[in-house]
Amino acid sequence: MRQRMGHVAKLLIGLWLAGVAVAMFLVVPQYEGLGNAGRIMIMHVPTAWVSVLAFAVSASFSGLYLWKGRVAYDDYALAAAESGFLFTALATVTGMIFSQVVWGVYWNWDPRQTSIFVLLLIYAALFALRSALEDGQRRRQLSAVYSLFAFVTVPFLIFVAPRLANSTLHPNCAFIAGSQCSGVNLSVGRIGLLGDRKIQLLSLEQQGEVVTAQVQVSEPGLRGEHLLTPSYDLASGKMVSRPEFPGLKYQLGLEKVDLATKSVLLNIEAPGTGLLDNRITLFTFLASITGFTALFVWMLTLRATLLSVQWALAQREGTQA
Amino acid sequence: MNTFLEAGVAIYVALAVALAVWGGVFLYLWRIDRMAQALKQELERDRARTLAEGEQRPVTPRATVTRVGAVGRETVEK
């Protein structure tokens, strides 16, 4: 009976994620400016979340192993770490695809990309450590300690480091309802950084109630310079014109103007802002998180079972340390 | 231009590719899962058989000798 329930649950995972894929491509609406590229968020964000969950599970089982000393806990810790690595790689690849469409490059060492790359290296080192130690007991103990230390870096690399850096193009603030990009305050003649673009406010022109800023935008590595002219309506307090960054889907917005000090607040305006405000998108997004979490649980138990079978076989043959 | 890359068709092609990849991953996981379960059951049966055979065998006399020296204790099972 239990086995049959297990089979049904696994079949449901298969159908559920297939349904999420269909909804992602055919049901979820397109996002203004991003077109079909925005759909990848339905997969990208849940895989990143599941990777954090997997690393947390790995650390928990590592702690349990150090406490209780049961080999099964080590199997689960390793299985969770491997799944976490796989989901992180998936989040990285889907992020790279989005990056190519929106930023024009697959990889530009954005703080978010750099931190996830470091995270992948940290967990790759765990697997290298495990394969380097032949003594089973020592391997399990050392990797459990390493796994606990590795997990300490996860909240920092996923949540803190990318937010510490002002120069990220990762749409933290664009896609999460209620959050905001802080932007950059510039007075005439001053230089600042928005994303990975250097910007300089050249001048301000007022025509009636509309103020237009002349902003020189330099591409990364100063490969090229462009003049953008975002504008702002003083009467309504709203942006009028939001030109796109050359080669990107992101726009340059003039959010505030202070004519007395000749200073402005310039910001990145990402298309798709408030993406999850749409109910269909929100439900598909939640269904995706649920599906990927269930997939992780299946992968975790499957891999742990394989490891325990491998251990039992090796013990029977007398080859396991 | 390639028919598969036309705006109206490309999204269905992308969906078909995504579903094919997921189908492949799912079948692979399903197969491995069935094999792992079968192997686990086989090992459990094997262990139960060994235990049952062990119970039927005459019990071998066992003794534990503890030597107490100046440095410490040493326990030897025979």
XYZ file of C-alpha atoms in Angstrom:
399
model
C 0.000 0.000 0.000
C 2.751 2.415 1.015
C 4.719 1.536 -2.107
C 1.653 2.170 -4.281
C 1.137 5.567 -2.644
C 4.777 6.347 -3.369
C 4.321 5.494 -7.069
C 1.205 7.687 -7.271
C 3.048 10.583 -5.600
C 5.947 10.276 -8.056
C 3.589 10.174 -11.033
C 1.878 13.268 -9.653
C 5.231 15.079 -9.470
C 5.802 14.235 -13.137
C 2.385 15.479 -14.213
C 2.508 18.530 -11.923
C 5.823 19.784 -13.324
C 4.689 19.050 -16.894
C 1.608 21.176 -16.123
C 3.819 23.948 -14.757
C 5.855 23.856 -17.996
C 2.681 24.137 -20.102
C 1.395 27.011 -17.946
C 4.786 28.728 -18.082
C 4.829 28.758 -21.891
C 1.154 29.026 -22.805
C -0.899 30.383 -19.894
C 1.240 32.969 -18.102
C 0.967 36.362 -19.857
C 3.934 38.043 -21.491
C 5.648 40.809 -19.593
C 5.843 44.310 -20.903
C 9.192 44.778 -22.587
C 10.510 41.313 -21.761
C 8.278 39.312 -24.060
C 8.647 35.560 -23.724
C 12.008 35.826 -21.919
C 10.231 36.755 -18.685
C 8.617 33.307 -18.535
C 11.904 31.783 -17.405
C 11.347 33.390 -13.986
C 8.742 30.688 -13.283
C 11.596 28.188 -13.307
C 14.605 30.287 -12.295
C 13.428 31.586 -8.904
C 11.927 28.280 -7.592
C 15.091 26.325 -8.466
C 17.165 28.923 -6.593
C 14.848 28.619 -3.564
C 14.959 24.838 -3.624
C 18.769 24.935 -3.729
C 18.776 26.965 -0.490
C 16.358 24.429 1.043
C 18.573 21.542 -0.112
C 21.705 23.063 1.419
C 19.790 23.664 4.679
C 18.670 20.003 4.705
C 22.248 18.918 4.002
C 23.547 20.984 6.935
C 20.806 19.593 9.221
C 21.655 15.975 8.383
C 25.364 16.750 8.765
C 24.656 18.057 12.257
C 22.576 14.967 13.017
C 25.396 12.732 11.800
C 27.910 14.452 14.069
C 25.483 14.106 16.965
C 24.156 10.570 16.482
C 26.809 9.030 14.228
C 24.353 7.124 12.000
C 25.645 6.467 8.480
C 22.135 7.042 7.058
C 22.314 10.707 8.120
C 25.519 11.112 6.137
C 23.789 9.560 3.110
C 20.981 12.119 3.377
C 23.455 14.988 3.906
C 25.364 14.037 0.752
C 22.176 13.453 -1.251
C 20.831 16.889 -0.239
C 24.126 18.613 -1.065
C 24.196 16.966 -4.503
C 20.591 17.953 -5.182
C 21.346 21.493 -4.001
C 24.305 21.674 -6.364
C 22.139 20.473 -9.244
C 19.370 22.996 -8.529
C 21.933 25.806 -8.130
C 23.416 24.882 -11.506
C 19.899 24.912 -12.987
C 19.201 28.353 -11.481
C 22.536 29.588 -12.872
C 21.836 28.290 -16.383
C 18.291 29.690 -16.503
C 19.642 32.989 -15.146
C 22.285 33.025 -17.890
C 19.606 32.553 -20.556
C 17.613 35.459 -19.096
C 20.829 37.504 -18.890
C 21.541 36.900 -22.585
C 18.094 38.133 -23.574
C 17.937 41.145 -21.257
C 21.580 42.203 -20.775
C 22.916 40.951 -24.093
C 25.536 38.655 -22.498
C 25.364 35.250 -20.850
C 27.803 36.192 -18.106
C 28.994 39.611 -16.973
C 30.245 38.911 -13.407
C 27.258 40.662 -11.897
C 27.408 40.376 -8.049
C 24.543 37.868 -8.158
C 26.285 35.754 -10.771
C 29.609 35.960 -8.931
C 28.092 34.939 -5.586
C 26.270 31.935 -7.068
C 29.487 30.903 -8.824
C 31.348 31.043 -5.478
C 28.567 28.945 -3.911
C 28.945 26.324 -6.637
C 32.708 26.241 -6.004
C 32.190 25.817 -2.232
C 29.948 22.786 -2.721
C 32.135 21.398 -5.517
C 34.957 21.474 -2.933
C 32.780 19.348 -0.603
C 32.505 16.639 -3.259
C 36.248 16.903 -3.961
C 36.919 16.529 -0.225
C 34.731 13.422 -0.018
C 36.398 11.782 -2.974
C 39.875 12.566 -1.600
C 39.341 10.717 1.700
C 39.449 6.937 1.620
C 38.684 6.218 5.259
C 34.867 6.131 5.468
C 34.539 7.304 9.068
C 36.954 10.184 8.567
C 35.284 11.121 5.261
C 31.847 11.283 6.864
C 33.021 13.303 9.868
C 35.084 15.822 7.896
C 32.443 16.354 5.243
C 29.767 16.841 7.925
C 31.862 19.583 9.532
C 32.619 21.103 6.108
C 28.940 20.990 5.158
C 27.981 22.929 8.284
C 30.575 25.608 7.531
C 29.544 25.665 3.851
C 25.942 26.331 4.807
C 26.976 29.375 6.851
C 27.977 31.002 3.555
C 24.643 30.243 1.832
C 22.494 33.043 3.347
C 25.378 35.465 2.839
C 26.012 34.518 -0.797
C 22.353 34.200 -1.814
C 20.655 36.956 0.159
C 23.217 39.385 1.616
C 26.148 39.826 -0.795
C 24.087 40.673 -3.900
C 22.137 43.256 -1.907
C 25.281 44.838 -0.465
C 26.451 45.660 -3.975
C 24.672 48.607 -5.534
C 25.878 47.719 -8.986
C 23.730 44.691 -9.712
C 21.544 44.308 -12.755
C 19.804 41.343 -11.152
C 16.183 42.401 -10.893
C 15.800 41.947 -7.114
C 13.715 45.063 -6.892
C 11.990 44.758 -10.233
C 10.310 41.405 -9.753
C 9.409 41.411 -6.097
C 6.261 43.385 -5.375
C 6.674 46.044 -2.730
C 10.462 46.310 -2.990
C 12.288 49.136 -4.711
C 15.572 49.809 -6.428
C 17.153 52.674 -4.545
C 18.588 54.394 -7.637
C 21.320 57.028 -7.601
C 21.178 60.726 -6.674
C 23.194 62.945 -9.001
C 23.657 66.672 -9.341
C 24.640 68.222 -12.679
C 28.143 67.176 -13.758
C 28.396 64.275 -11.262
C 29.050 60.627 -12.118
C 27.343 57.567 -10.642
C 26.789 53.867 -11.226
C 23.509 52.203 -12.162
C 23.760 48.474 -12.613
C 27.071 48.029 -14.389
C 26.681 51.286 -16.377
C 28.507 54.477 -15.548
C 26.160 57.444 -15.856
C 26.824 61.164 -15.821
C 24.200 63.888 -15.480
C 25.190 66.496 -18.081
C 22.368 69.004 -17.761
C 18.720 69.646 -16.876
C 16.279 71.415 -19.192
C 12.860 72.649 -18.171
C 10.019 73.181 -20.631
C 6.852 74.133 -18.809
C 6.275 71.484 -16.155
C 8.453 68.886 -17.843
C 12.098 68.552 -16.865
C 14.407 66.598 -19.177
C 17.767 65.290 -18.040
C 20.689 64.793 -20.394
C 22.405 61.650 -19.147
C 25.530 60.173 -20.645
C 25.568 56.380 -20.233
C 28.813 54.407 -20.602
C 28.739 50.703 -21.357
C 30.717 48.262 -19.153
C 34.433 48.612 -19.826
C 33.679 52.040 -21.349
C 33.147 50.317 -24.715
C 30.684 52.940 -25.847
C 28.812 56.044 -24.726
C 25.215 57.059 -25.369
C 23.114 60.077 -24.535
C 19.751 59.319 -22.928
C 17.085 61.887 -22.103
C 14.610 60.746 -19.458
C 11.996 63.292 -18.413
C 9.785 64.064 -15.434
C 6.526 65.955 -15.002
C 6.764 68.321 -12.018
C 2.988 68.837 -11.867
C 1.981 65.177 -11.659
C 5.226 63.940 -10.063
C 5.432 61.165 -12.642
C 7.992 60.053 -15.182
C 7.231 61.044 -18.757
C 9.904 59.514 -20.955
C 11.922 56.438 -19.989
C 14.518 55.623 -22.676
C 15.962 52.118 -22.836
C 19.613 51.450 -22.052
C 21.271 50.676 -25.390
C 21.054 46.962 -26.123
C 19.033 46.261 -22.950
C 15.378 45.974 -22.079
C 15.926 48.093 -18.972
C 14.931 51.732 -18.997
C 16.448 54.800 -17.400
C 13.897 56.555 -15.230
C 13.978 60.057 -13.787
C 12.208 59.540 -10.472
C 12.748 62.840 -8.656
C 13.911 66.315 -9.598
C 15.148 69.075 -7.311
C 15.663 72.199 -9.405
C 16.953 74.230 -6.432
C 20.015 72.000 -6.040
C 19.971 70.870 -9.696
C 19.930 67.245 -8.589
C 17.890 64.243 -9.687
C 17.177 60.669 -8.672
C 17.911 58.327 -11.573
C 16.935 54.685 -11.469
C 16.716 51.475 -13.462
C 13.176 50.757 -14.507
C 12.821 47.108 -15.355
C 10.032 45.878 -17.576
C 7.969 43.321 -15.720
C 7.934 45.285 -12.474
C 5.230 43.835 -10.254
C 5.361 40.609 -12.223
C 3.701 38.603 -9.468
C 0.801 41.039 -9.209
C -0.794 38.995 -11.971
C -2.770 36.143 -10.345
C -2.105 33.568 -13.054
C 1.618 34.273 -12.838
C 1.539 34.099 -9.039
C -0.297 30.742 -8.984
C 2.001 29.260 -11.638
C 4.986 30.547 -9.659
C 3.697 28.924 -6.426
C 2.880 25.695 -8.302
C 6.436 25.699 -9.634
C 7.909 26.113 -6.123
C 5.696 23.249 -4.851
C 6.626 20.988 -7.781
C 10.362 21.592 -7.519
C 10.266 21.078 -3.734
C 8.487 17.732 -4.230
C 11.026 16.808 -6.914
C 13.828 17.627 -4.479
C 12.282 15.363 -1.796
C 12.044 12.526 -4.321
C 15.628 13.035 -5.515
C 16.829 13.220 -1.902
C 15.216 9.940 -0.843
C 16.221 8.207 -4.077
C 19.882 9.228 -3.835
C 20.005 8.402 -0.103
C 18.535 4.963 -0.865
C 21.146 4.397 -3.562
C 23.927 5.422 -1.184
C 22.642 3.118 1.563
C 22.360 0.213 -0.901
C 25.880 0.935 -2.138
C 27.125 0.982 1.465
C 25.332 -2.251 2.339
C 26.744 -3.991 -0.744
C 30.252 -2.753 -0.026
C 29.944 -3.908 3.579
C 28.806 -7.340 2.449
C 31.809 -7.548 0.142
C 34.020 -6.302 2.977
C 35.340 -3.300 1.032
C 33.757 -0.512 3.050
C 35.953 1.260 5.581
C 13.824 31.845 -41.967
C 13.448 28.515 -40.223
C 9.771 27.653 -39.641
C 10.529 26.481 -36.089
C 11.897 29.901 -35.130
C 8.927 31.932 -36.335
C 7.283 33.970 -33.571
C 4.048 31.987 -33.430
C 5.704 28.573 -33.614
C 8.860 29.084 -31.517
C 7.041 29.029 -28.195
C 5.437 25.648 -28.998
C 8.838 24.323 -30.080
C 10.351 25.566 -26.787
C 7.496 23.931 -24.845
C 7.949 20.659 -26.727
C 11.692 20.693 -25.987
C 11.074 21.486 -22.292
C 8.504 18.692 -22.002
C 10.782 16.231 -23.812
C 13.680 17.058 -21.465
C 11.458 16.773 -18.383
C 9.966 13.516 -19.704
C 13.470 12.100 -20.150
C 14.560 13.190 -16.658
C 11.354 11.796 -15.149
C 11.701 8.405 -16.866
C 15.340 8.209 -15.817
C 14.443 8.975 -12.165
C 11.513 6.515 -12.288
C 13.716 3.726 -13.647
C 16.507 4.330 -11.140
C 13.912 4.495 -8.350
C 12.410 1.108 -9.292
C 15.865 -0.454 -9.533
C 16.964 1.007 -6.186
C 13.805 -0.246 -4.468
C 14.256 -3.734 -5.944
C 17.896 -3.806 -4.857
C 17.028 -2.624 -1.364
C 14.342 -5.310 -0.995
C 16.757 -7.939 -2.280
C 19.351 -6.879 0.290
C 16.760 -6.955 3.077
C 15.639 -10.446 2.046
C 19.255 -11.543 1.899
C 19.921 -10.173 5.383
C 16.813 -11.833 6.788
C 17.895 -15.156 5.214
C 21.395 -14.839 6.702
C 19.933 -14.077 10.110
C 17.585 -17.066 9.876
C 20.459 -19.367 8.868
C 22.522 -18.002 11.762
C 19.778 -18.895 14.216
C 19.631 -22.488 12.964
C 23.402 -23.024 13.239
C 24.815 -24.390 16.543
C 26.009 -21.590 18.747
C 29.805 -21.163 18.736
C 31.181 -20.697 22.243
C 32.440 -17.128 22.693
C 34.417 -15.532 25.485
C 35.701 -12.079 26.307
C 39.123 -11.812 27.883
C 40.131 -8.556 29.502
C 43.797 -7.959 30.214
C 44.527 -5.254 32.724
C 48.058 -3.893 32.443
C 49.965 -0.950 33.792
C 49.156 1.172 30.761
C 45.482 0.380 30.297
C 42.850 -2.253 29.466
C 42.739 -4.359 26.383
C 39.683 -6.414 25.501
C 40.017 -9.378 23.184
C 37.008 -11.341 21.917
C 37.470 -15.014 21.192
